[in-house]
mmCIF file of C-alpha atoms in Angstrom:
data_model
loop_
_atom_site.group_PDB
_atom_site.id
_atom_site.type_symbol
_atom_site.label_atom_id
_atom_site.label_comp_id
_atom_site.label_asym_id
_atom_site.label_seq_id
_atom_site.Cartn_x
_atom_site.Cartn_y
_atom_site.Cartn_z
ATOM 1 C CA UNK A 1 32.074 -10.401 88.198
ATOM 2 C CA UNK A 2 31.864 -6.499 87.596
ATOM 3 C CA UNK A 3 34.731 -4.146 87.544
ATOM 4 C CA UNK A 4 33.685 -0.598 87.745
ATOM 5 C CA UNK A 5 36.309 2.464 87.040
ATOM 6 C CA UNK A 6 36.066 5.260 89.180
ATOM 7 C CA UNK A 7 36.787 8.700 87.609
ATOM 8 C CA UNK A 8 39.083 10.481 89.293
ATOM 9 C CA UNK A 9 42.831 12.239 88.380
ATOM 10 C CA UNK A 10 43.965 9.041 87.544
ATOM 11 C CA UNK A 11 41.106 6.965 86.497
ATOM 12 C CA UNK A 12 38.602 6.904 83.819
ATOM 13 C CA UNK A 13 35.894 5.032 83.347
ATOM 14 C CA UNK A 14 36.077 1.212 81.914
ATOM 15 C CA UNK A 15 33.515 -1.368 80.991
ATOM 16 C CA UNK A 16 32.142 -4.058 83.238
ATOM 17 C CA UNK A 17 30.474 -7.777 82.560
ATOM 18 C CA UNK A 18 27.822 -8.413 84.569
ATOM 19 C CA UNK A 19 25.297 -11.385 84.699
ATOM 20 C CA UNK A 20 21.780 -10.844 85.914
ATOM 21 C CA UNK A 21 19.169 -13.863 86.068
ATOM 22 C CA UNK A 22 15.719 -12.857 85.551
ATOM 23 C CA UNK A 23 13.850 -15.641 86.276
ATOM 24 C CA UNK A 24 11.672 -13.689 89.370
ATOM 25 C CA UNK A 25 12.045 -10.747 91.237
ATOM 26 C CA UNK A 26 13.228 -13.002 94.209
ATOM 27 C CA UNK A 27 16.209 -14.285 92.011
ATOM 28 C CA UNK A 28 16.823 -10.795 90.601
ATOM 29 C CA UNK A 29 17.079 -9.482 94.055
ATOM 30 C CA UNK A 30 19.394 -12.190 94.647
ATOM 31 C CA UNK A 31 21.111 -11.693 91.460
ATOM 32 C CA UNK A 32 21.620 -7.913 92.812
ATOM 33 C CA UNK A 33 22.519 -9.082 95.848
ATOM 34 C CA UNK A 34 25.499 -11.361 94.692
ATOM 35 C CA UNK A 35 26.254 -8.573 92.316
ATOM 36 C CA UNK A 36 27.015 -5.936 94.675
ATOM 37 C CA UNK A 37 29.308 -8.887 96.649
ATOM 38 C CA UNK A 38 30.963 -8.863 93.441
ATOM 39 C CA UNK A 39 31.470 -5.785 92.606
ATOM 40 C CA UNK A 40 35.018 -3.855 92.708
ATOM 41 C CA UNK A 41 35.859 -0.886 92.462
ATOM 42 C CA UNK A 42 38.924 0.275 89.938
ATOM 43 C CA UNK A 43 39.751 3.232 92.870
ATOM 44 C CA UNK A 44 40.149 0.534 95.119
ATOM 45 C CA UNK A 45 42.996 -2.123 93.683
ATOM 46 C CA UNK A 46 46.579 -1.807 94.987
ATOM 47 C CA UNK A 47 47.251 -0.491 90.718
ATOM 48 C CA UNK A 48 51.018 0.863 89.703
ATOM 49 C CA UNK A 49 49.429 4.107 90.059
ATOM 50 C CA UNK A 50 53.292 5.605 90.013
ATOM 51 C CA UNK A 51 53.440 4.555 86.528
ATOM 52 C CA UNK A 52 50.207 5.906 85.515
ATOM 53 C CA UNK A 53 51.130 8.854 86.941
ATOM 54 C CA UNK A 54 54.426 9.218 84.847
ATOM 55 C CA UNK A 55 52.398 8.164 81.950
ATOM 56 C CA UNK A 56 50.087 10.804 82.129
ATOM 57 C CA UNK A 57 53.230 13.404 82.802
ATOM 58 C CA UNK A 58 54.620 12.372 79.892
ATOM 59 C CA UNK A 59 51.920 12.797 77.713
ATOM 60 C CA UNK A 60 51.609 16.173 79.021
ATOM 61 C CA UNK A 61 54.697 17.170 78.932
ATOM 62 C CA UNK A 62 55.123 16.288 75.031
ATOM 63 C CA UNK A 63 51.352 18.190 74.425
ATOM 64 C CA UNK A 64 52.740 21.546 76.174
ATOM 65 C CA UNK A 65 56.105 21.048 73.811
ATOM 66 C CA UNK A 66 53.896 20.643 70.933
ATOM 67 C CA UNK A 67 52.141 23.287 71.702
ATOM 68 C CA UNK A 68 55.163 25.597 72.735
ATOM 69 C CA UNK A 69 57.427 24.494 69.647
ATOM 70 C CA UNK A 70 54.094 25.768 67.929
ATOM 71 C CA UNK A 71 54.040 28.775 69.976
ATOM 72 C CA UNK A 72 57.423 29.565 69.304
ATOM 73 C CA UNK A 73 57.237 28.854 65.647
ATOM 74 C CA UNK A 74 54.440 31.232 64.973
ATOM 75 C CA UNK A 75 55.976 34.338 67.359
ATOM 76 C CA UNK A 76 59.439 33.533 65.111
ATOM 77 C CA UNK A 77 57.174 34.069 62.032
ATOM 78 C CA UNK A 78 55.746 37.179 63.316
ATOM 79 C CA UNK A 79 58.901 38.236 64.256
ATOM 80 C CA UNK A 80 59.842 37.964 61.249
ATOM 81 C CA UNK A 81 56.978 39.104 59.081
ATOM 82 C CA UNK A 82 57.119 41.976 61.417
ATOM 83 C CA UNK A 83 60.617 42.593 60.598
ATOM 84 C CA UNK A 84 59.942 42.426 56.479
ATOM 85 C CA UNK A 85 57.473 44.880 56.917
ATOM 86 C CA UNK A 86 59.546 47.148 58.753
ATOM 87 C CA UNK A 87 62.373 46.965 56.484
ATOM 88 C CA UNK A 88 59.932 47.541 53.229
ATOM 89 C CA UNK A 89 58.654 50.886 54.834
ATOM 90 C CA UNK A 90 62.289 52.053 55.750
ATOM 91 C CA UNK A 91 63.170 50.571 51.862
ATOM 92 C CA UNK A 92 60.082 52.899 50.561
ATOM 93 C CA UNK A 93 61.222 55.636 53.080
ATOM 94 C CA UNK A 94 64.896 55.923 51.383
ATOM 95 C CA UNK A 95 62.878 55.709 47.912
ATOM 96 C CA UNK A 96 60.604 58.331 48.838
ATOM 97 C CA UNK A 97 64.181 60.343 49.588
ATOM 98 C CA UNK A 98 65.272 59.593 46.643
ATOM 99 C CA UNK A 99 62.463 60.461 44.535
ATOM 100 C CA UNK A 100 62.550 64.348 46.394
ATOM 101 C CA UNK A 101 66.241 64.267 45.860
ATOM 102 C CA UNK A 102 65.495 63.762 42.071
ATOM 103 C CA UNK A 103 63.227 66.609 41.793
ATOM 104 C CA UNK A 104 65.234 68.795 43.387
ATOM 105 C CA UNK A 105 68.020 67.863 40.845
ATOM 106 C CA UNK A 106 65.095 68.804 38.038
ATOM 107 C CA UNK A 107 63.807 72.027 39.549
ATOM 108 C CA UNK A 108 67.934 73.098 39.862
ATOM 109 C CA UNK A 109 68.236 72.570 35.947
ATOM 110 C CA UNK A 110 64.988 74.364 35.526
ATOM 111 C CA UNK A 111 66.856 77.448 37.409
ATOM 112 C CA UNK A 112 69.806 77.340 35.742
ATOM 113 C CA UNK A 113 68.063 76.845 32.109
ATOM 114 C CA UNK A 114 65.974 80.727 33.028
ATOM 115 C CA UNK A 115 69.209 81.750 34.600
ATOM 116 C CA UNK A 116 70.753 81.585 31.209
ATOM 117 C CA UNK A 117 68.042 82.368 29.178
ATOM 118 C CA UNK A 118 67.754 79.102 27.338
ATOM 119 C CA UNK A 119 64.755 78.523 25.328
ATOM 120 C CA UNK A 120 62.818 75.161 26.274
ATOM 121 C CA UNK A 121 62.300 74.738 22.485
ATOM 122 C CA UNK A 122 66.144 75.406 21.282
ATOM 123 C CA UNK A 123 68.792 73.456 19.747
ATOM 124 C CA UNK A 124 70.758 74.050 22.950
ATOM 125 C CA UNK A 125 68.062 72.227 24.903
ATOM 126 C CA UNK A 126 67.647 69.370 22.822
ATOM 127 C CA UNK A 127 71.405 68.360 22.986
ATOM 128 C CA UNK A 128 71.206 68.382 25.973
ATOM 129 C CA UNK A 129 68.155 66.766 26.429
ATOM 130 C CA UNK A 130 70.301 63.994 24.392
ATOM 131 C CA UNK A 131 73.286 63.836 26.129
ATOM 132 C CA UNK A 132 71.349 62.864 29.752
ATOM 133 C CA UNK A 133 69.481 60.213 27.348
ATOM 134 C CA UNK A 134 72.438 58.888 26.710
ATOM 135 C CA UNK A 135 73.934 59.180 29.908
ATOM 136 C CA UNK A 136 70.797 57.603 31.936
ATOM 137 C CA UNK A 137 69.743 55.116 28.630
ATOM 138 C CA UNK A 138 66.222 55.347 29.698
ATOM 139 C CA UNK A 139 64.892 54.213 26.699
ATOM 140 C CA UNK A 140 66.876 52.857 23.383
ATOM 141 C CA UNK A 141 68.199 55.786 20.799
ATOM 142 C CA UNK A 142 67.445 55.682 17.329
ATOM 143 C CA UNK A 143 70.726 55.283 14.952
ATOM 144 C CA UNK A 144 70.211 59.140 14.183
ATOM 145 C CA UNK A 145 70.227 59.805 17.957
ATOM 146 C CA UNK A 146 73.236 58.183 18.363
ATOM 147 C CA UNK A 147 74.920 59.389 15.165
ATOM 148 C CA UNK A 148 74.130 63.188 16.967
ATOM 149 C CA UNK A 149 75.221 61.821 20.288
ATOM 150 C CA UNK A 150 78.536 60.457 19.115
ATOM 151 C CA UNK A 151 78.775 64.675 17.693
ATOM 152 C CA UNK A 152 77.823 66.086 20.876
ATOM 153 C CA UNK A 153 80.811 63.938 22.586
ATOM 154 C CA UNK A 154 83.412 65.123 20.168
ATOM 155 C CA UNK A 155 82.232 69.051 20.406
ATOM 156 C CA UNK A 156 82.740 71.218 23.492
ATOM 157 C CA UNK A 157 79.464 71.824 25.820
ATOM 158 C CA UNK A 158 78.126 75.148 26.335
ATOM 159 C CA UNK A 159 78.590 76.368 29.919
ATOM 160 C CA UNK A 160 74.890 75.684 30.864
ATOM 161 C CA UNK A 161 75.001 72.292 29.252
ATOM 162 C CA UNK A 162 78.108 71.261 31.207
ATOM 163 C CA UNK A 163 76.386 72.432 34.773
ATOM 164 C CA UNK A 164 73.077 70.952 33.428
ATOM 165 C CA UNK A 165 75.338 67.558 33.106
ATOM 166 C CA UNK A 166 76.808 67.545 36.646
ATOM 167 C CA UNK A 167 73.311 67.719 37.923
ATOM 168 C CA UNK A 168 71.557 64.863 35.391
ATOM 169 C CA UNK A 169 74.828 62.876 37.320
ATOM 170 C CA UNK A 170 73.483 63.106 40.698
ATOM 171 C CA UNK A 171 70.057 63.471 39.382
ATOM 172 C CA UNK A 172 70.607 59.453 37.986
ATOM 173 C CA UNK A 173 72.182 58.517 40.871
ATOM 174 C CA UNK A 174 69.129 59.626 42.999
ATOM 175 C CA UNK A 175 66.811 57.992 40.851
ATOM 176 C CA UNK A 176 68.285 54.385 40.604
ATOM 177 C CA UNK A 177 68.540 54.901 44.400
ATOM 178 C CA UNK A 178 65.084 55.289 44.477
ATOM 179 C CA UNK A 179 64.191 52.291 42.161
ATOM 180 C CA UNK A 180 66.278 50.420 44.239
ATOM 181 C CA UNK A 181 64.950 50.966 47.074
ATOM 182 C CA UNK A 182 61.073 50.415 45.809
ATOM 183 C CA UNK A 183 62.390 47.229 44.123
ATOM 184 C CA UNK A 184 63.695 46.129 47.986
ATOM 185 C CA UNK A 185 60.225 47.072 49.483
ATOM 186 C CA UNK A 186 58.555 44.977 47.085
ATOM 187 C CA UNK A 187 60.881 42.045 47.993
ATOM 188 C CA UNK A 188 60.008 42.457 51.448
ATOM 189 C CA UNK A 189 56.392 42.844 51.248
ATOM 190 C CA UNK A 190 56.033 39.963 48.986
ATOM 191 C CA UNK A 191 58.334 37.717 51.571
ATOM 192 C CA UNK A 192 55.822 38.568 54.330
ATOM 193 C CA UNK A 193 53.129 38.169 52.212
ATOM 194 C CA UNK A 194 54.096 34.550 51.358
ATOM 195 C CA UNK A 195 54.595 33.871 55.250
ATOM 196 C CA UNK A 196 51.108 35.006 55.780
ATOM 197 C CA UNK A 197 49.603 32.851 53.357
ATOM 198 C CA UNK A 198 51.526 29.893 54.250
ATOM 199 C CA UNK A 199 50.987 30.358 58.252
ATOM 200 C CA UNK A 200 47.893 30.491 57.253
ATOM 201 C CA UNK A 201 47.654 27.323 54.991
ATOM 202 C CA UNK A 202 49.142 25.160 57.661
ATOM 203 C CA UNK A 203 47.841 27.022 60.882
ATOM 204 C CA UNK A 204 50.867 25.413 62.769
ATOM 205 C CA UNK A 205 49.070 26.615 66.418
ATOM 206 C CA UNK A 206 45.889 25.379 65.710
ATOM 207 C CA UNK A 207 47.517 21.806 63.998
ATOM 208 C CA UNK A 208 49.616 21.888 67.760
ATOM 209 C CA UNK A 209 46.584 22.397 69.835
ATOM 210 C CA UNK A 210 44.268 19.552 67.634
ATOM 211 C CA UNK A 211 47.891 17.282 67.664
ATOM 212 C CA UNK A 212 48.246 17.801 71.585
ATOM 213 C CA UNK A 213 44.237 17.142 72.016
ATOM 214 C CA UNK A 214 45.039 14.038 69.693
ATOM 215 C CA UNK A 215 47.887 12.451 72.353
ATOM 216 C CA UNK A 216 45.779 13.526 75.350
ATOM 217 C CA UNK A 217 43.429 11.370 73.916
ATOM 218 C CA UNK A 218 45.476 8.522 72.971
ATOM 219 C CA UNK A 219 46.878 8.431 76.331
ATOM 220 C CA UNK A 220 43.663 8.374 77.946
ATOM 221 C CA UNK A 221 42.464 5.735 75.831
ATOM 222 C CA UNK A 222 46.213 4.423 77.226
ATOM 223 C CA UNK A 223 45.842 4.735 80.797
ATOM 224 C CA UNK A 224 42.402 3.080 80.375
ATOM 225 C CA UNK A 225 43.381 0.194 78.905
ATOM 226 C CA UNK A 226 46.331 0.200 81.521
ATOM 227 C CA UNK A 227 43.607 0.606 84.457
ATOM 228 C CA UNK A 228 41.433 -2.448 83.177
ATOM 229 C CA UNK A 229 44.231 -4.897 81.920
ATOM 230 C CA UNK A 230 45.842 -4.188 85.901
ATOM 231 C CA UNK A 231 41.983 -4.192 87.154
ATOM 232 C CA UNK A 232 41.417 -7.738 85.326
ATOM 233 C CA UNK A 233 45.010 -9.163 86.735
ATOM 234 C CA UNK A 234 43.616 -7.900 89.986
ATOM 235 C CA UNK A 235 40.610 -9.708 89.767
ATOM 236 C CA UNK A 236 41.766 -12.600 88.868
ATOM 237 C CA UNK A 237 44.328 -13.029 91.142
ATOM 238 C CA UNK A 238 42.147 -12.235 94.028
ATOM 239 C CA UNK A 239 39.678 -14.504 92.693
ATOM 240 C CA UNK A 240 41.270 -17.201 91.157
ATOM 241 C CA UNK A 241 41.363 -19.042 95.097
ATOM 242 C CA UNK A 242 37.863 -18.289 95.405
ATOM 243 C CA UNK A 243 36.730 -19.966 92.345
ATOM 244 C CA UNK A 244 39.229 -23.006 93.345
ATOM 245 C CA UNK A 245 37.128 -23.381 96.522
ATOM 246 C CA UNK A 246 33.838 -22.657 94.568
ATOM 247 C CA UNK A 247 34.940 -25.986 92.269
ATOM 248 C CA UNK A 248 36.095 -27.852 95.257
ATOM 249 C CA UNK A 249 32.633 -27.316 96.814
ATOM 250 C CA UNK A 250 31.458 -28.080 93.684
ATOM 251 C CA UNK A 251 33.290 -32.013 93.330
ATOM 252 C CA UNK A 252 32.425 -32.431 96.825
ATOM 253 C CA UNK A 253 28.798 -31.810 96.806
ATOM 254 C CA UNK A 254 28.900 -34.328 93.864
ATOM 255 C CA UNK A 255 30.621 -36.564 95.431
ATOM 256 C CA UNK A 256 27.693 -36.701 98.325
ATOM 257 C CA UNK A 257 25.209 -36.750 96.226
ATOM 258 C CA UNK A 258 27.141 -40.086 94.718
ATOM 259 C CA UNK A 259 26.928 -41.022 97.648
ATOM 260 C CA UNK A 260 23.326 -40.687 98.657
ATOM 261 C CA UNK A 261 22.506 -42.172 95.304
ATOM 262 C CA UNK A 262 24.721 -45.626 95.944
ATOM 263 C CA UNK A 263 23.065 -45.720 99.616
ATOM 264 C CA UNK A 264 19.541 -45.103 98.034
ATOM 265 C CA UNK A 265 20.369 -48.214 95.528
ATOM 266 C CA UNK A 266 21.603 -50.062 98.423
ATOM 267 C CA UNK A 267 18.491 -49.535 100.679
ATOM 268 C CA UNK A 268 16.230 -50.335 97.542
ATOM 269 C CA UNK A 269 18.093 -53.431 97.457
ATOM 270 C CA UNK A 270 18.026 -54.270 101.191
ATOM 271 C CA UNK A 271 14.204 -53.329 101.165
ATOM 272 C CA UNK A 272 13.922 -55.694 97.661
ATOM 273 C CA UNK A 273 15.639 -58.353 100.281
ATOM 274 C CA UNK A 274 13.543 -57.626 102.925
ATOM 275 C CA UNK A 275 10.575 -57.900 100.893
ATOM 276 C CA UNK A 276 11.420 -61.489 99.390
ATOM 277 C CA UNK A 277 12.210 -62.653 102.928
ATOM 278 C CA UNK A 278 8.877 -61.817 104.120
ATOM 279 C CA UNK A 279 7.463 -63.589 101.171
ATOM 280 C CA UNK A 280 9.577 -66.722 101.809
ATOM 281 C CA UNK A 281 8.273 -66.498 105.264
ATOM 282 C CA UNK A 282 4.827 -65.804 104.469
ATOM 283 C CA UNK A 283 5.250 -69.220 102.357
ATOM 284 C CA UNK A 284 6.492 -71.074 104.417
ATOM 285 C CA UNK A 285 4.268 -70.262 107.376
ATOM 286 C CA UNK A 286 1.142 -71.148 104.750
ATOM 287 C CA UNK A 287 2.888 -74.167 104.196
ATOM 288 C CA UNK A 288 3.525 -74.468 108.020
ATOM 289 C CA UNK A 289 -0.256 -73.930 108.502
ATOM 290 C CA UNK A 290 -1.477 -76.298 105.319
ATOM 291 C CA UNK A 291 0.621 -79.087 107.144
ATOM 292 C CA UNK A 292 -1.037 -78.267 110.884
ATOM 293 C CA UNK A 293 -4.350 -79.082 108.737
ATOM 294 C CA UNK A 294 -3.457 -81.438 107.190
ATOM 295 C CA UNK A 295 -2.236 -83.366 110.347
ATOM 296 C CA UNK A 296 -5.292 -81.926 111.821
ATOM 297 C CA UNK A 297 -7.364 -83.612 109.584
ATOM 298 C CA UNK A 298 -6.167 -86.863 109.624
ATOM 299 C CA UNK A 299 -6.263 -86.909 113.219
ATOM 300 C CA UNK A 300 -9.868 -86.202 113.274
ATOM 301 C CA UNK A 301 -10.438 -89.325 110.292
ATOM 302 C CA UNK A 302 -8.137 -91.693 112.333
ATOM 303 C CA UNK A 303 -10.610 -90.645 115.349
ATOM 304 C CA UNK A 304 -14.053 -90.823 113.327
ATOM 305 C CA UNK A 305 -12.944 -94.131 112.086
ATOM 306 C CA UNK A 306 -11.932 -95.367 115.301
ATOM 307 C CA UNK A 307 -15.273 -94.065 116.807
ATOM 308 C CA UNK A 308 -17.014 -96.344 114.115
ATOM 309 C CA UNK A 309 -15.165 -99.334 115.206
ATOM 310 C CA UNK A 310 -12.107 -99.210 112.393
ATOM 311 C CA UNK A 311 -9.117 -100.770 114.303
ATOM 312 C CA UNK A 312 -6.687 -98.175 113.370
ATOM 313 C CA UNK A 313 -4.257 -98.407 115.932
ATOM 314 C CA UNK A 314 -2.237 -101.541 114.462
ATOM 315 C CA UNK A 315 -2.725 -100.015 110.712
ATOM 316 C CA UNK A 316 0.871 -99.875 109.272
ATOM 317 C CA UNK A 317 2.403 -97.547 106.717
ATOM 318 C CA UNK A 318 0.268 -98.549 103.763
ATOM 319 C CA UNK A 319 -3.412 -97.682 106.170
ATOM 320 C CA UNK A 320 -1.266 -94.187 106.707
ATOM 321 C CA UNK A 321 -0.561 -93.819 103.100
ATOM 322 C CA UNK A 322 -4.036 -94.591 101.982
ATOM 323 C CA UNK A 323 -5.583 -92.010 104.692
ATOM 324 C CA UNK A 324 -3.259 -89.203 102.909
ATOM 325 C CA UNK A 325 -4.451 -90.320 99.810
ATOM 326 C CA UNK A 326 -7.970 -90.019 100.766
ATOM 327 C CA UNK A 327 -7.372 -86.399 102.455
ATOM 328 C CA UNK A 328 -5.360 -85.529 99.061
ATOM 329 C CA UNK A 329 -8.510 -86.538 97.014
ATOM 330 C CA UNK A 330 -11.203 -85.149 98.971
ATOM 331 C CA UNK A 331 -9.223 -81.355 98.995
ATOM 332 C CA UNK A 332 -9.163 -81.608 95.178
ATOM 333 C CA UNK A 333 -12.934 -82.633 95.734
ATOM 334 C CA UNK A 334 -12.929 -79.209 97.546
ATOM 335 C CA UNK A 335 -11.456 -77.368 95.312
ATOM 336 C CA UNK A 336 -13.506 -79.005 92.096
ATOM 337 C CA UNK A 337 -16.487 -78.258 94.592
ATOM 338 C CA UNK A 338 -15.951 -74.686 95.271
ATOM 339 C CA UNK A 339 -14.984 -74.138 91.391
ATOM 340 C CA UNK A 340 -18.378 -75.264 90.406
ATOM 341 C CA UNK A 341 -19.769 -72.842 93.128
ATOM 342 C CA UNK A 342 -18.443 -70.213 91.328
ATOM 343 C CA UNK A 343 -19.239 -71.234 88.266
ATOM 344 C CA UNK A 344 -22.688 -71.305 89.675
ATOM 345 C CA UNK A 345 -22.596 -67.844 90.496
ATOM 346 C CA UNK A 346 -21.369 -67.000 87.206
#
C-alpha cells in the first residue's frame, strides 16, 4: 500500500511504502497497475483537519509574539538609547553654558584688575590668586600656602580683592556646574553605548526571527507526523476488511485445493482398483479359456480313442483321471518342447 501527501495549506508531503515486483515487464505493468488501485491520496482522507488547522494557528500565533515581543524589545531599546543620547547632548549643552559662564566670570576679573590698576605680577595679585585657591581647592596647598592663607583670612581685603572674590564665587559655581554636567553626558553616552554593544551581542530580532523559523519548523515536522499517523489509521481501518476477505479467499482457495488433492488420491485409488479388477478378470478369463481347452482337448482324445475302437463310454472315474493325467503330461511335454525350441534358436 502507498500513501502519498498532497501539498497544500494544510498538508505536506510524507513518505510512502511501495512494493514493485520485477520479475517482467508484464508483472511490472501489473505491479503498476495494482499500485495505482492502491494508492491514496493524504488530500483525500476524512483527517481532523480542524485540529490541524488550530495547530498550525497556534504555532503562528506564538512565532508573530516572538517576533513582536522582539520587535518591541528592540524599539524599547532604541527608545531608550535614543533618549541617553538626547539627555548627554542637553547634559554637554548646560556644560558648554557653564564653561561660557566661567569665562565671562574670568574676563570680569580681568576688567576690574586694569580698572584698578593692579599689576599681574604684584603682591596684591598673588593673594588673591591664593585666596580663590583656597576657596576652589583645585589642587593641594603647600604648608607655606596655607600658613599665608590662614594670614590673608585674618587681614582685611583690598577693595579689588573683595569684588575679585564675589566673582571667583560664581565663577566656581559655574565651573562645577559645568563638570557636572560633562560628568552626566559621559554617564549617558556610556549607558547607550553598553546597550549598543549588548543589542548587538544578542541580536534579540534576528534570535526572534531564527526562534520563530525554528517552531514553524517544528510544527511542520508536527502536522506531518499528525497527517501520516491519521493517514496510516485511515488506511488501516479502511483496509483492515479488505485484507480479512483477502485471507478468507486465501483459507478457502486452500481448502479447494485440499480438496482436489483428496479427490485426486481417491481417483488414483479407484483407478488402482479398477486396474486390479481388470487383472483379476483378465485371470480369470485365461483361466476360463485354459479350462475350455482343456475340456476341449479331452473331448477330442475321448473321440480319437473311441474312433480307434477304445470303449470309453463305460470308463469310470479312474479312465477320466488317467486321461487328465495324460493331457497334464503331454502340456509339460509342450512346454519342455517349445523350451528346447528356443534354446535352439539361441
Amino acid at each position: 500500500m502507498q500513501v502519498r501527501m498532497q501539498t497544500n495549506d494544510n498538508q505536506v508531503m510524507g513518505p510512502g511504502i511501495q512494493t514493485q515486483s520485477k520479475d517482467s515487464e508484464k508483472a511490472g505493468a501489473k505491479s503498476a497497475k495494482v499500485n495505482r488501485k492502491n494508492t491514496i491520496f493524504a488530500g483525500e482522507l476524512p483527517m481532523k483537519k480542524d485540529h490541524i488547522m488550530l495547530r498550525k494557528q497556534q504555532a503562528q500565533k506564538k512565532a508573530m509574539k516572538m517576533i513582536q515581543d522582539a520587535w518591541v524589545g528592540d524599539r524599547k531599546a532604541d527608545e531608550s538609547m535614543a533618549q541617553m543620547q538626547e539627555k548627554a547632548e542637553m547634559s554637554r549643552a548646560e556644560a558648554i553654558m557653564n564653561h561660557e559662564r566661567v569665562e565671562e566670570s574670568k574676563a570680569r576679573k580681568e576688567n576690574l584688575r586694569q580698572k584698578y590698576g593692579v599689576d599681574a605680577d604684584s603682591q596684591e595679585q598673588k593673594d588673591l590668586e591664593l585666596l580663590e585657591q583656597g576657596y576652589s581647592r583645585t589642587r593641594e596647598l603647600t604648608e607655606e600656602e596655607e600658613q599665608r592663607l590662614a594670614e590673608l583670612r585674618s587681614e582685611p581685603l583690598t577693595e579689588y580683592q573683595e569684588r575679585c572674590m564675589e566673582i571667583h564665587k560664581e565663577q566656581h559655581l559655574f565651573q562645577n556646574r559645568a563638570e557636572s554636567a560633562e560628568s552626566v553626558a559621559r554617564m549617558y553616552d556610556q549607558s547607550a553605548a553598553s546597550m549598543k554593544i549588548e543589542r548587538l551581542k544578542f541580536h534579540k530580532m534576528l534570535d526572534a526571527q531564527e526562534d520563530a523559523n525554528d517552531l514553524m519548523e517544528a510544527t511542520g515536522k508536527e502536522i506531518v507526523g499528525l497527517l501520516w499517523d491519521e493517514a496510516k489509521d485511515h488506511v488501516d481501518e479502511t483496509y483492515e476488511e479488505k485484507r480479512e476477505e483477502e485471507k478468507e479467499k486465501a483459507e478457502e482457495k486452500e481448502e479447494e485445493e485440499e480438496k482436489v488433492e483428496d479427490i485426486r488420491e481417491e481417483k488414483e485409488i479407484i483407478e488402482e482398483r479398477i486396474e486390479s479388477d481388470r487383472e483379476s478378470s483378465h485371470e480369470a478369463e485365461e483361466s476360463h479359456k485354459e479350462q475350455e481347452r482343456d475340456a476341449r482337448e479331452e473331448a477330442e482324445l475321448l473321440k480319437n480313442m473311441a474312433e480307434s475302437g477304445m470303449d470309453v463310454a463305460g470308463a469310470g472315474a479312474g479312465v477320466q483321471a488317467e486321461i487328465k493325467e495324460m493331457l497334464h503330461k503331454m502340456k509339460l511335454l509342450e512346454v519342455d518342447i517349445k523350451g528346447i525350441e528356443v534354446d535352439e534358436e539361441v
